[in-house]
PDB file of C-alpha atoms in Angstrom:
ATOM      1  CA  UNK A   1     -47.997   7.772  25.418  1.00  0.00           C
ATOM      2  CA  UNK A   2     -46.393   6.179  28.461  1.00  0.00           C
ATOM      3  CA  UNK A   3     -45.443   2.497  28.140  1.00  0.00           C
ATOM      4  CA  UNK A   4     -45.736   0.251  31.194  1.00  0.00           C
ATOM      5  CA  UNK A   5     -43.214  -2.454  32.026  1.00  0.00           C
ATOM      6  CA  UNK A   6     -42.542  -4.826  34.871  1.00  0.00           C
ATOM      7  CA  UNK A   7     -38.770  -4.295  34.706  1.00  0.00           C
ATOM      8  CA  UNK A   8     -36.687  -1.551  33.123  1.00  0.00           C
ATOM      9  CA  UNK A   9     -32.897  -1.825  33.050  1.00  0.00           C
ATOM     10  CA  UNK A  10     -30.905   1.369  32.555  1.00  0.00           C
ATOM     11  CA  UNK A  11     -27.499   0.603  31.090  1.00  0.00           C
ATOM     12  CA  UNK A  12     -26.176  -2.109  28.787  1.00  0.00           C
ATOM     13  CA  UNK A  13     -22.701  -3.069  29.914  1.00  0.00           C
ATOM     14  CA  UNK A  14     -21.933  -6.503  31.408  1.00  0.00           C
ATOM     15  CA  UNK A  15     -24.109  -5.786  34.455  1.00  0.00           C
ATOM     16  CA  UNK A  16     -27.145  -4.477  32.587  1.00  0.00           C
ATOM     17  CA  UNK A  17     -27.100  -7.158  29.910  1.00  0.00           C
ATOM     18  CA  UNK A  18     -26.655  -9.974  32.418  1.00  0.00           C
ATOM     19  CA  UNK A  19     -29.634  -8.589  34.319  1.00  0.00           C
ATOM     20  CA  UNK A  20     -31.501  -8.561  31.013  1.00  0.00           C
ATOM     21  CA  UNK A  21     -30.659 -12.220  30.320  1.00  0.00           C
ATOM     22  CA  UNK A  22     -31.906 -13.349  33.722  1.00  0.00           C
ATOM     23  CA  UNK A  23     -35.058 -11.220  33.826  1.00  0.00           C
ATOM     24  CA  UNK A  24     -35.925 -12.174  30.257  1.00  0.00           C
ATOM     25  CA  UNK A  25     -35.577 -15.866  31.070  1.00  0.00           C
ATOM     26  CA  UNK A  26     -37.874 -15.248  34.045  1.00  0.00           C
ATOM     27  CA  UNK A  27     -40.428 -13.933  31.530  1.00  0.00           C
ATOM     28  CA  UNK A  28     -40.432 -10.440  33.004  1.00  0.00           C
ATOM     29  CA  UNK A  29     -40.142  -8.914  29.505  1.00  0.00           C
ATOM     30  CA  UNK A  30     -37.407  -6.413  30.458  1.00  0.00           C
ATOM     31  CA  UNK A  31     -36.818  -3.201  28.576  1.00  0.00           C
ATOM     32  CA  UNK A  32     -33.158  -2.191  28.356  1.00  0.00           C
ATOM     33  CA  UNK A  33     -32.517   1.515  27.845  1.00  0.00           C
ATOM     34  CA  UNK A  34     -29.045   1.036  26.484  1.00  0.00           C
ATOM     35  CA  UNK A  35     -27.691   4.548  25.973  1.00  0.00           C
ATOM     36  CA  UNK A  36     -26.719   6.515  22.908  1.00  0.00           C
ATOM     37  CA  UNK A  37     -24.137   5.392  20.332  1.00  0.00           C
ATOM     38  CA  UNK A  38     -22.754   8.920  20.136  1.00  0.00           C
ATOM     39  CA  UNK A  39     -21.901   9.089  23.846  1.00  0.00           C
ATOM     40  CA  UNK A  40     -18.616   7.624  25.093  1.00  0.00           C
ATOM     41  CA  UNK A  41     -19.803   7.734  28.713  1.00  0.00           C
ATOM     42  CA  UNK A  42     -23.265   6.336  28.066  1.00  0.00           C
ATOM     43  CA  UNK A  43     -22.918   4.215  24.976  1.00  0.00           C
ATOM     44  CA  UNK A  44     -24.540   0.829  24.356  1.00  0.00           C
ATOM     45  CA  UNK A  45     -22.287  -1.932  25.660  1.00  0.00           C
ATOM     46  CA  UNK A  46     -20.498   0.244  28.195  1.00  0.00           C
ATOM     47  CA  UNK A  47     -16.743   0.619  28.546  1.00  0.00           C
ATOM     48  CA  UNK A  48     -15.989  -2.750  26.947  1.00  0.00           C
ATOM     49  CA  UNK A  49     -16.973  -1.172  23.633  1.00  0.00           C
ATOM     50  CA  UNK A  50     -13.740   0.824  23.959  1.00  0.00           C
ATOM     51  CA  UNK A  51     -11.666  -2.274  24.755  1.00  0.00           C
ATOM     52  CA  UNK A  52      -9.855  -4.282  22.116  1.00  0.00           C
ATOM     53  CA  UNK A  53      -8.998  -7.798  23.303  1.00  0.00           C
ATOM     54  CA  UNK A  54     -10.426  -9.222  26.538  1.00  0.00           C
ATOM     55  CA  UNK A  55      -8.373 -12.162  27.786  1.00  0.00           C
ATOM     56  CA  UNK A  56      -9.545 -12.512  31.388  1.00  0.00           C
ATOM     57  CA  UNK A  57     -13.240 -13.215  30.862  1.00  0.00           C
ATOM     58  CA  UNK A  58     -13.852 -16.917  31.623  1.00  0.00           C
ATOM     59  CA  UNK A  59     -14.726 -19.211  28.753  1.00  0.00           C
ATOM     60  CA  UNK A  60     -12.703 -17.536  25.994  1.00  0.00           C
ATOM     61  CA  UNK A  61      -9.402 -19.403  25.788  1.00  0.00           C
ATOM     62  CA  UNK A  62      -7.959 -17.208  23.065  1.00  0.00           C
ATOM     63  CA  UNK A  63      -9.612 -13.993  24.246  1.00  0.00           C
ATOM     64  CA  UNK A  64     -12.397 -12.017  22.621  1.00  0.00           C
ATOM     65  CA  UNK A  65     -12.813  -8.460  21.411  1.00  0.00           C
ATOM     66  CA  UNK A  66     -14.734  -6.243  23.810  1.00  0.00           C
ATOM     67  CA  UNK A  67     -17.430  -5.223  21.296  1.00  0.00           C
ATOM     68  CA  UNK A  68     -17.844  -8.858  20.222  1.00  0.00           C
ATOM     69  CA  UNK A  69     -18.353  -9.952  23.836  1.00  0.00           C
ATOM     70  CA  UNK A  70     -20.982  -7.281  24.417  1.00  0.00           C
ATOM     71  CA  UNK A  71     -22.689  -8.198  21.162  1.00  0.00           C
ATOM     72  CA  UNK A  72     -22.987 -11.794  22.375  1.00  0.00           C
ATOM     73  CA  UNK A  73     -24.430 -10.613  25.708  1.00  0.00           C
ATOM     74  CA  UNK A  74     -26.954  -8.475  23.881  1.00  0.00           C
ATOM     75  CA  UNK A  75     -28.030 -11.193  21.453  1.00  0.00           C
ATOM     76  CA  UNK A  76     -28.432 -13.697  24.275  1.00  0.00           C
ATOM     77  CA  UNK A  77     -30.760 -11.398  26.213  1.00  0.00           C
ATOM     78  CA  UNK A  78     -32.691 -10.607  23.045  1.00  0.00           C
ATOM     79  CA  UNK A  79     -33.126 -14.305  22.354  1.00  0.00           C
ATOM     80  CA  UNK A  80     -35.072 -14.637  25.613  1.00  0.00           C
ATOM     81  CA  UNK A  81     -37.278 -11.629  24.937  1.00  0.00           C
ATOM     82  CA  UNK A  82     -35.415  -8.546  26.156  1.00  0.00           C
ATOM     83  CA  UNK A  83     -36.197  -5.372  24.214  1.00  0.00           C
ATOM     84  CA  UNK A  84     -33.842  -2.440  23.635  1.00  0.00           C
ATOM     85  CA  UNK A  85     -34.194   1.284  23.274  1.00  0.00           C
ATOM     86  CA  UNK A  86     -31.149   3.189  22.010  1.00  0.00           C
ATOM     87  CA  UNK A  87     -31.676   6.338  24.030  1.00  0.00           C
ATOM     88  CA  UNK A  88     -30.324   8.130  27.053  1.00  0.00           C
ATOM     89  CA  UNK A  89     -32.421   8.489  30.173  1.00  0.00           C
ATOM     90  CA  UNK A  90     -32.853  12.196  30.874  1.00  0.00           C
ATOM     91  CA  UNK A  91     -34.888  12.080  34.100  1.00  0.00           C
ATOM     92  CA  UNK A  92     -36.324   9.616  36.593  1.00  0.00           C
ATOM     93  CA  UNK A  93     -38.912   9.983  39.336  1.00  0.00           C
ATOM     94  CA  UNK A  94     -38.443   7.400  42.077  1.00  0.00           C
ATOM     95  CA  UNK A  95     -40.823   9.111  44.500  1.00  0.00           C
ATOM     96  CA  UNK A  96     -43.921   7.517  43.006  1.00  0.00           C
ATOM     97  CA  UNK A  97     -45.002   4.009  42.104  1.00  0.00           C
ATOM     98  CA  UNK A  98     -44.712   2.936  39.435  1.00  0.00           C
ATOM     99  CA  UNK A  99     -41.341   4.588  38.839  1.00  0.00           C
ATOM    100  CA  UNK A 100     -41.305   7.055  35.970  1.00  0.00           C
ATOM    101  CA  UNK A 101     -38.584   7.384  33.352  1.00  0.00           C
ATOM    102  CA  UNK A 102     -38.025  10.072  30.732  1.00  0.00           C
ATOM    103  CA  UNK A 103     -35.855   9.832  27.632  1.00  0.00           C
ATOM    104  CA  UNK A 104     -35.222  12.792  25.385  1.00  0.00           C
ATOM    105  CA  UNK A 105     -36.861  15.967  26.632  1.00  0.00           C
ATOM    106  CA  UNK A 106     -36.855  15.905  30.478  1.00  0.00           C
ATOM    107  CA  UNK A 107     -39.512  18.638  30.561  1.00  0.00           C
ATOM    108  CA  UNK A 108     -42.070  16.498  28.737  1.00  0.00           C
ATOM    109  CA  UNK A 109     -45.304  16.336  30.752  1.00  0.00           C
ATOM    110  CA  UNK A 110     -45.461  12.552  30.629  1.00  0.00           C
ATOM    111  CA  UNK A 111     -42.665  10.010  31.038  1.00  0.00           C
ATOM    112  CA  UNK A 112     -41.768   7.614  28.263  1.00  0.00           C
ATOM    113  CA  UNK A 113     -41.936   4.604  30.568  1.00  0.00           C
ATOM    114  CA  UNK A 114     -43.311   3.463  33.879  1.00  0.00           C
ATOM    115  CA  UNK A 115     -41.986   0.399  35.659  1.00  0.00           C
ATOM    116  CA  UNK A 116     -42.606  -1.604  38.803  1.00  0.00           C
ATOM    117  CA  UNK A 117     -38.973  -2.637  39.175  1.00  0.00           C
ATOM    118  CA  UNK A 118     -35.915  -0.670  38.141  1.00  0.00           C
ATOM    119  CA  UNK A 119     -32.361  -1.986  37.695  1.00  0.00           C
ATOM    120  CA  UNK A 120     -29.658   0.671  37.479  1.00  0.00           C
ATOM    121  CA  UNK A 121     -26.539  -0.440  35.615  1.00  0.00           C
ATOM    122  CA  UNK A 122     -25.197   2.873  34.357  1.00  0.00           C
ATOM    123  CA  UNK A 123     -21.591   2.062  35.234  1.00  0.00           C
ATOM    124  CA  UNK A 124     -18.710   4.394  35.940  1.00  0.00           C
ATOM    125  CA  UNK A 125     -16.366   6.211  33.645  1.00  0.00           C
ATOM    126  CA  UNK A 126     -12.629   6.519  34.046  1.00  0.00           C
ATOM    127  CA  UNK A 127     -11.438  10.058  34.498  1.00  0.00           C
ATOM    128  CA  UNK A 128      -9.231  10.956  31.571  1.00  0.00           C
ATOM    129  CA  UNK A 129      -6.565  13.549  30.909  1.00  0.00           C
ATOM    130  CA  UNK A 130      -8.551  15.316  28.193  1.00  0.00           C
ATOM    131  CA  UNK A 131      -5.714  15.304  25.678  1.00  0.00           C
ATOM    132  CA  UNK A 132      -6.045  15.190  21.885  1.00  0.00           C
ATOM    133  CA  UNK A 133      -5.809  11.638  20.596  1.00  0.00           C
ATOM    134  CA  UNK A 134      -6.520  10.114  23.987  1.00  0.00           C
ATOM    135  CA  UNK A 135      -9.902   8.708  23.006  1.00  0.00           C
ATOM    136  CA  UNK A 136      -8.628   7.601  19.597  1.00  0.00           C
ATOM    137  CA  UNK A 137      -5.772   5.612  21.174  1.00  0.00           C
ATOM    138  CA  UNK A 138      -7.876   3.841  23.800  1.00  0.00           C
ATOM    139  CA  UNK A 139      -7.122   0.174  23.224  1.00  0.00           C
ATOM    140  CA  UNK A 140      -4.054   1.072  21.151  1.00  0.00           C
ATOM    141  CA  UNK A 141      -1.659   1.885  23.959  1.00  0.00           C
ATOM    142  CA  UNK A 142      -3.881   4.053  26.149  1.00  0.00           C
ATOM    143  CA  UNK A 143      -5.662   2.136  28.898  1.00  0.00           C
ATOM    144  CA  UNK A 144      -7.466   2.696  32.180  1.00  0.00           C
ATOM    145  CA  UNK A 145      -7.241  -0.891  33.450  1.00  0.00           C
ATOM    146  CA  UNK A 146      -3.947  -2.611  34.255  1.00  0.00           C
ATOM    147  CA  UNK A 147      -5.684  -5.848  35.180  1.00  0.00           C
ATOM    148  CA  UNK A 148      -7.381  -5.905  31.789  1.00  0.00           C
ATOM    149  CA  UNK A 149      -4.487  -4.884  29.563  1.00  0.00           C
ATOM    150  CA  UNK A 150      -1.202  -5.379  31.427  1.00  0.00           C
ATOM    151  CA  UNK A 151      -0.418  -8.661  29.689  1.00  0.00           C
ATOM    152  CA  UNK A 152      -0.202  -6.919  26.312  1.00  0.00           C
ATOM    153  CA  UNK A 153       2.750  -4.816  27.470  1.00  0.00           C
ATOM    154  CA  UNK A 154       5.153  -7.614  28.299  1.00  0.00           C
ATOM    155  CA  UNK A 155       8.791  -6.451  28.127  1.00  0.00           C
ATOM    156  CA  UNK A 156       7.781  -2.934  27.057  1.00  0.00           C
ATOM    157  CA  UNK A 157       8.298   0.473  28.659  1.00  0.00           C
ATOM    158  CA  UNK A 158       5.066   2.048  29.885  1.00  0.00           C
ATOM    159  CA  UNK A 159       3.891   5.005  31.964  1.00  0.00           C
ATOM    160  CA  UNK A 160       1.192   5.396  34.597  1.00  0.00           C
ATOM    161  CA  UNK A 161      -0.379   8.757  35.454  1.00  0.00           C
ATOM    162  CA  UNK A 162      -1.526   9.262  39.039  1.00  0.00           C
ATOM    163  CA  UNK A 163      -0.364   9.343  42.630  1.00  0.00           C
ATOM    164  CA  UNK A 164      -3.015   7.677  44.769  1.00  0.00           C
ATOM    165  CA  UNK A 165      -3.453   4.107  45.950  1.00  0.00           C
ATOM    166  CA  UNK A 166      -5.144   3.076  42.697  1.00  0.00           C
ATOM    167  CA  UNK A 167      -2.287   4.414  40.589  1.00  0.00           C
ATOM    168  CA  UNK A 168       0.294   2.610  42.740  1.00  0.00           C
ATOM    169  CA  UNK A 169      -1.684  -0.625  42.566  1.00  0.00           C
ATOM    170  CA  UNK A 170      -1.852  -0.315  38.792  1.00  0.00           C
ATOM    171  CA  UNK A 171       1.857   0.483  38.509  1.00  0.00           C
ATOM    172  CA  UNK A 172       2.922  -2.394  40.774  1.00  0.00           C
ATOM    173  CA  UNK A 173       0.728  -4.819  38.857  1.00  0.00           C
ATOM    174  CA  UNK A 174       2.193  -3.651  35.564  1.00  0.00           C
ATOM    175  CA  UNK A 175       5.763  -4.307  36.763  1.00  0.00           C
ATOM    176  CA  UNK A 176       4.929  -8.017  36.469  1.00  0.00           C
ATOM    177  CA  UNK A 177       4.874  -7.617  32.709  1.00  0.00           C
ATOM    178  CA  UNK A 178       6.648  -4.440  31.642  1.00  0.00           C
ATOM    179  CA  UNK A 179      10.359  -3.838  31.294  1.00  0.00           C
ATOM    180  CA  UNK A 180       9.902  -0.569  33.146  1.00  0.00           C
ATOM    181  CA  UNK A 181       7.032   1.461  34.558  1.00  0.00           C
ATOM    182  CA  UNK A 182       7.334   5.235  34.944  1.00  0.00           C
ATOM    183  CA  UNK A 183       4.899   6.814  37.366  1.00  0.00           C
ATOM    184  CA  UNK A 184       4.093  10.380  36.314  1.00  0.00           C
ATOM    185  CA  UNK A 185       2.785  12.532  39.163  1.00  0.00           C
ATOM    186  CA  UNK A 186       2.051  16.233  39.192  1.00  0.00           C
ATOM    187  CA  UNK A 187       3.313  16.653  42.759  1.00  0.00           C
ATOM    188  CA  UNK A 188       6.589  15.982  44.518  1.00  0.00           C
ATOM    189  CA  UNK A 189       5.157  13.299  46.766  1.00  0.00           C
ATOM    190  CA  UNK A 190       2.575  10.551  46.471  1.00  0.00           C
ATOM    191  CA  UNK A 191      -0.961  10.721  47.849  1.00  0.00           C
ATOM    192  CA  UNK A 192      -1.020   6.960  48.336  1.00  0.00           C
ATOM    193  CA  UNK A 193      -0.965   5.310  51.762  1.00  0.00           C
ATOM    194  CA  UNK A 194       2.413   4.773  53.432  1.00  0.00           C
ATOM    195  CA  UNK A 195       2.234   1.022  52.884  1.00  0.00           C
ATOM    196  CA  UNK A 196       1.638   1.460  49.169  1.00  0.00           C
ATOM    197  CA  UNK A 197       4.417   4.026  48.949  1.00  0.00           C
ATOM    198  CA  UNK A 198       6.877   1.639  50.588  1.00  0.00           C
ATOM    199  CA  UNK A 199       5.992  -1.080  48.098  1.00  0.00           C
ATOM    200  CA  UNK A 200       6.387   1.327  45.211  1.00  0.00           C
ATOM    201  CA  UNK A 201       9.768   2.668  46.290  1.00  0.00           C
ATOM    202  CA  UNK A 202      11.047  -0.861  46.873  1.00  0.00           C
ATOM    203  CA  UNK A 203      10.214  -2.047  43.355  1.00  0.00           C
ATOM    204  CA  UNK A 204      13.267  -1.769  41.062  1.00  0.00           C
ATOM    205  CA  UNK A 205      11.146  -1.651  37.900  1.00  0.00           C
ATOM    206  CA  UNK A 206       9.228   1.410  39.050  1.00  0.00           C
ATOM    207  CA  UNK A 207      10.687   4.864  38.415  1.00  0.00           C
ATOM    208  CA  UNK A 208       9.177   8.260  39.168  1.00  0.00           C
ATOM    209  CA  UNK A 209       8.784  11.500  37.283  1.00  0.00           C
ATOM    210  CA  UNK A 210       7.871  13.976  39.972  1.00  0.00           C
ATOM    211  CA  UNK A 211       6.202  17.358  39.416  1.00  0.00           C
ATOM    212  CA  UNK A 212       5.273  16.334  35.890  1.00  0.00           C
ATOM    213  CA  UNK A 213       2.145  16.267  33.763  1.00  0.00           C
ATOM    214  CA  UNK A 214       1.452  14.641  30.408  1.00  0.00           C
ATOM    215  CA  UNK A 215       0.691  17.297  27.820  1.00  0.00           C
ATOM    216  CA  UNK A 216       0.655  15.203  24.652  1.00  0.00           C
ATOM    217  CA  UNK A 217       0.331  11.573  23.622  1.00  0.00           C
ATOM    218  CA  UNK A 218       2.540  10.639  20.690  1.00  0.00           C
ATOM    219  CA  UNK A 219       1.643   8.131  17.989  1.00  0.00           C
ATOM    220  CA  UNK A 220      -0.884   7.706  15.216  1.00  0.00           C
ATOM    221  CA  UNK A 221      -1.955   4.056  15.154  1.00  0.00           C
ATOM    222  CA  UNK A 222      -0.480   3.270  18.579  1.00  0.00           C
ATOM    223  CA  UNK A 223       1.250   5.029  21.451  1.00  0.00           C
ATOM    224  CA  UNK A 224       4.944   5.709  20.875  1.00  0.00           C
ATOM    225  CA  UNK A 225       5.602   8.164  23.681  1.00  0.00           C
ATOM    226  CA  UNK A 226       4.336  11.073  25.760  1.00  0.00           C
ATOM    227  CA  UNK A 227       5.381  14.664  26.200  1.00  0.00           C
ATOM    228  CA  UNK A 228       5.901  15.767  29.806  1.00  0.00           C
ATOM    229  CA  UNK A 229       5.966  19.240  31.299  1.00  0.00           C
ATOM    230  CA  UNK A 230       7.716  19.944  34.586  1.00  0.00           C
ATOM    231  CA  UNK A 231       5.252  21.859  36.789  1.00  0.00           C
ATOM    232  CA  UNK A 232       8.068  23.738  38.545  1.00  0.00           C
ATOM    233  CA  UNK A 233      10.519  24.587  35.795  1.00  0.00           C
ATOM    234  CA  UNK A 234       8.125  24.364  32.791  1.00  0.00           C
ATOM    235  CA  UNK A 235      10.773  22.263  31.039  1.00  0.00           C
ATOM    236  CA  UNK A 236       9.399  19.961  28.349  1.00  0.00           C
ATOM    237  CA  UNK A 237      10.705  16.460  27.695  1.00  0.00           C
ATOM    238  CA  UNK A 238       9.717  13.324  25.795  1.00  0.00           C
ATOM    239  CA  UNK A 239       9.296   9.919  27.380  1.00  0.00           C
ATOM    240  CA  UNK A 240       9.455   6.975  24.986  1.00  0.00           C
ATOM    241  CA  UNK A 241       6.803   4.464  26.051  1.00  0.00           C
ATOM    242  CA  UNK A 242       4.549   1.951  24.334  1.00  0.00           C
ATOM    243  CA  UNK A 243       1.664   2.372  26.726  1.00  0.00           C
ATOM    244  CA  UNK A 244       0.003   4.979  28.919  1.00  0.00           C
ATOM    245  CA  UNK A 245      -2.231   3.943  31.809  1.00  0.00           C
ATOM    246  CA  UNK A 246      -4.437   6.689  33.206  1.00  0.00           C
ATOM    247  CA  UNK A 247      -5.158   6.062  36.891  1.00  0.00           C
ATOM    248  CA  UNK A 248      -6.581   9.321  38.192  1.00  0.00           C
ATOM    249  CA  UNK A 249      -9.880   7.905  39.397  1.00  0.00           C
ATOM    250  CA  UNK A 250     -13.376   6.909  38.322  1.00  0.00           C
ATOM    251  CA  UNK A 251     -16.679   8.721  38.395  1.00  0.00           C
ATOM    252  CA  UNK A 252     -19.902   6.724  38.671  1.00  0.00           C
ATOM    253  CA  UNK A 253     -22.739   7.700  36.334  1.00  0.00           C
ATOM    254  CA  UNK A 254     -25.175   8.600  39.086  1.00  0.00           C
ATOM    255  CA  UNK A 255     -26.157  12.153  38.204  1.00  0.00           C
ATOM    256  CA  UNK A 256     -29.748  11.089  37.495  1.00  0.00           C
ATOM    257  CA  UNK A 257     -30.143   9.580  40.933  1.00  0.00           C
ATOM    258  CA  UNK A 258     -28.144  11.930  43.154  1.00  0.00           C
ATOM    259  CA  UNK A 259     -31.161  13.473  44.880  1.00  0.00           C
ATOM    260  CA  UNK A 260     -33.290  10.310  44.920  1.00  0.00           C
ATOM    261  CA  UNK A 261     -31.050   7.483  46.143  1.00  0.00           C
ATOM    262  CA  UNK A 262     -28.607   7.224  48.999  1.00  0.00           C
ATOM    263  CA  UNK A 263     -25.066   7.528  47.676  1.00  0.00           C
ATOM    264  CA  UNK A 264     -21.675   6.713  49.149  1.00  0.00           C
ATOM    265  CA  UNK A 265     -18.577   8.890  49.128  1.00  0.00           C
ATOM    266  CA  UNK A 266     -17.496   9.400  45.563  1.00  0.00           C
ATOM    267  CA  UNK A 267     -21.057   9.208  44.265  1.00  0.00           C
ATOM    268  CA  UNK A 268     -21.449   5.421  44.114  1.00  0.00           C
ATOM    269  CA  UNK A 269     -24.939   4.078  44.818  1.00  0.00           C
ATOM    270  CA  UNK A 270     -25.172   2.533  48.278  1.00  0.00           C
ATOM    271  CA  UNK A 271     -26.535  -0.996  48.204  1.00  0.00           C
ATOM    272  CA  UNK A 272     -27.816  -3.165  51.009  1.00  0.00           C
ATOM    273  CA  UNK A 273     -27.675  -6.950  51.285  1.00  0.00           C
ATOM    274  CA  UNK A 274     -26.846  -7.442  47.631  1.00  0.00           C
ATOM    275  CA  UNK A 275     -28.171  -4.947  45.090  1.00  0.00           C
ATOM    276  CA  UNK A 276     -31.054  -3.298  46.972  1.00  0.00           C
ATOM    277  CA  UNK A 277     -30.878   0.497  47.146  1.00  0.00           C
ATOM    278  CA  UNK A 278     -32.423   2.952  49.585  1.00  0.00           C
ATOM    279  CA  UNK A 279     -35.639   2.941  47.523  1.00  0.00           C
ATOM    280  CA  UNK A 280     -37.636  -0.271  47.591  1.00  0.00           C
ATOM    281  CA  UNK A 281     -37.960  -1.757  44.124  1.00  0.00           C
ATOM    282  CA  UNK A 282     -34.809  -0.080  42.799  1.00  0.00           C
ATOM    283  CA  UNK A 283     -31.686  -2.199  42.408  1.00  0.00           C
ATOM    284  CA  UNK A 284     -28.141  -1.232  41.394  1.00  0.00           C
ATOM    285  CA  UNK A 285     -25.412  -3.419  39.923  1.00  0.00           C
ATOM    286  CA  UNK A 286     -22.006  -3.169  38.303  1.00  0.00           C
ATOM    287  CA  UNK A 287     -19.566  -0.296  38.495  1.00  0.00           C
ATOM    288  CA  UNK A 288     -22.248   2.221  39.470  1.00  0.00           C
ATOM    289  CA  UNK A 289     -22.132   0.655  42.946  1.00  0.00           C
ATOM    290  CA  UNK A 290     -18.753  -1.127  42.912  1.00  0.00           C
ATOM    291  CA  UNK A 291     -15.811   1.081  43.714  1.00  0.00           C
ATOM    292  CA  UNK A 292     -13.443  -1.820  44.447  1.00  0.00           C
ATOM    293  CA  UNK A 293     -13.298  -4.446  41.693  1.00  0.00           C
ATOM    294  CA  UNK A 294     -14.644  -2.844  38.520  1.00  0.00           C
ATOM    295  CA  UNK A 295     -14.154  -5.874  36.277  1.00  0.00           C
ATOM    296  CA  UNK A 296     -16.446  -7.233  33.581  1.00  0.00           C
ATOM    297  CA  UNK A 297     -16.860 -10.532  35.419  1.00  0.00           C
ATOM    298  CA  UNK A 298     -17.809  -8.895  38.737  1.00  0.00           C
ATOM    299  CA  UNK A 299     -20.204  -6.555  36.939  1.00  0.00           C
ATOM    300  CA  UNK A 300     -21.868  -9.508  35.230  1.00  0.00           C
ATOM    301  CA  UNK A 301     -22.137 -11.301  38.570  1.00  0.00           C
ATOM    302  CA  UNK A 302     -23.829  -8.357  40.222  1.00  0.00           C
ATOM    303  CA  UNK A 303     -26.157  -8.046  37.215  1.00  0.00           C
ATOM    304  CA  UNK A 304     -27.264 -11.614  37.901  1.00  0.00           C
ATOM    305  CA  UNK A 305     -27.818 -10.687  41.550  1.00  0.00           C
ATOM    306  CA  UNK A 306     -29.890  -7.648  40.630  1.00  0.00           C
ATOM    307  CA  UNK A 307     -32.070  -9.707  38.294  1.00  0.00           C
ATOM    308  CA  UNK A 308     -32.729 -12.304  40.977  1.00  0.00           C
ATOM    309  CA  UNK A 309     -33.364  -9.575  43.542  1.00  0.00           C
ATOM    310  CA  UNK A 310     -35.892  -7.726  41.381  1.00  0.00           C
ATOM    311  CA  UNK A 311     -37.601 -10.978  40.392  1.00  0.00           C
ATOM    312  CA  UNK A 312     -38.015 -12.028  44.018  1.00  0.00           C
ATOM    313  CA  UNK A 313     -39.147  -8.553  45.009  1.00  0.00           C
ATOM    314  CA  UNK A 314     -41.812  -8.515  42.320  1.00  0.00           C
ATOM    315  CA  UNK A 315     -43.038 -11.924  43.420  1.00  0.00           C
ATOM    316  CA  UNK A 316     -43.186 -11.085  47.116  1.00  0.00           C
ATOM    317  CA  UNK A 317     -44.507  -7.529  47.020  1.00  0.00           C
ATOM    318  CA  UNK A 318     -47.592  -5.751  45.844  1.00  0.00           C
ATOM    319  CA  UNK A 319     -45.531  -4.304  43.006  1.00  0.00           C
ATOM    320  CA  UNK A 320     -46.836  -6.869  40.562  1.00  0.00           C
ATOM    321  CA  UNK A 321     -50.289  -5.333  40.928  1.00  0.00           C
ATOM    322  CA  UNK A 322     -49.007  -1.947  39.801  1.00  0.00           C
ATOM    323  CA  UNK A 323     -48.286  -3.192  36.293  1.00  0.00           C
ATOM    324  CA  UNK A 324     -49.708  -5.373  33.608  1.00  0.00           C
ATOM    325  CA  UNK A 325     -47.350  -8.076  32.451  1.00  0.00           C
ATOM    326  CA  UNK A 326     -47.726  -7.319  28.734  1.00  0.00           C
ATOM    327  CA  UNK A 327     -45.997  -4.896  26.442  1.00  0.00           C
ATOM    328  CA  UNK A 328     -47.593  -1.654  25.409  1.00  0.00           C
TER     329      UNK A 328
END
């Protein structure tokens, strides 16, 4: 049996849960489809569930653990009436009103939910190297965010994998804290812009391992080093580092919407004048539409925007007549 809602939020990271807090306080009775606990790319709480200590989120003088922060977000939204479903969305149909949403079997004849307003907060996932132990050591020396974790590597030797602008930005930022930063790049020259290259080459703390790839991450409880392979000579060497930052790009979780919403280069959802998408009544927030900042605080801010946008849209459009306000 299909359940009808005024607002459904897909995703439960900082953006999705902030949207849930605001829409719940507006008495829109939001349903949050939060993902599956077994999925690292679509798990409840988003990427902060893989983060240990968060020290740059305002209001927490001594920092807070990522899972604890997301638990507080979740409880706050629940306090105001948000409901949660621990499932992964398998299909959406944005061509009809109300919008239709499937979880589980995408071939089921009827959707699990229908909604007048939809907030997409499915986030983006960092591209990883795919090495054994990489996922286990996330938050214990392996990181994908220099802004988030750089402070923890003060006066230590660390490595950054990548060769584009993002990798150079991460490496330059990390030189503020680290004793040394080794940039590991599979080619003999950087892909970054000339300006970024000049800054990198001028920084005395930044050294380069050209034509090299990481083949193994060393350490049990924390990172103690990496094994490198030279792509030209096949020579193998060990680099002693206390941290490894992977900066080879991000991929937004937009597969469900690729043929239904207008996307930007790289697959990010295009938004207009805030969080509106190319389909009226569908709003996107957080890393799924932000290719620039990708911070918890900016995601939460855009989640607030999406909630206000969907609330105002429901009030000003005929959408409110498509749904009853009550729960199933």
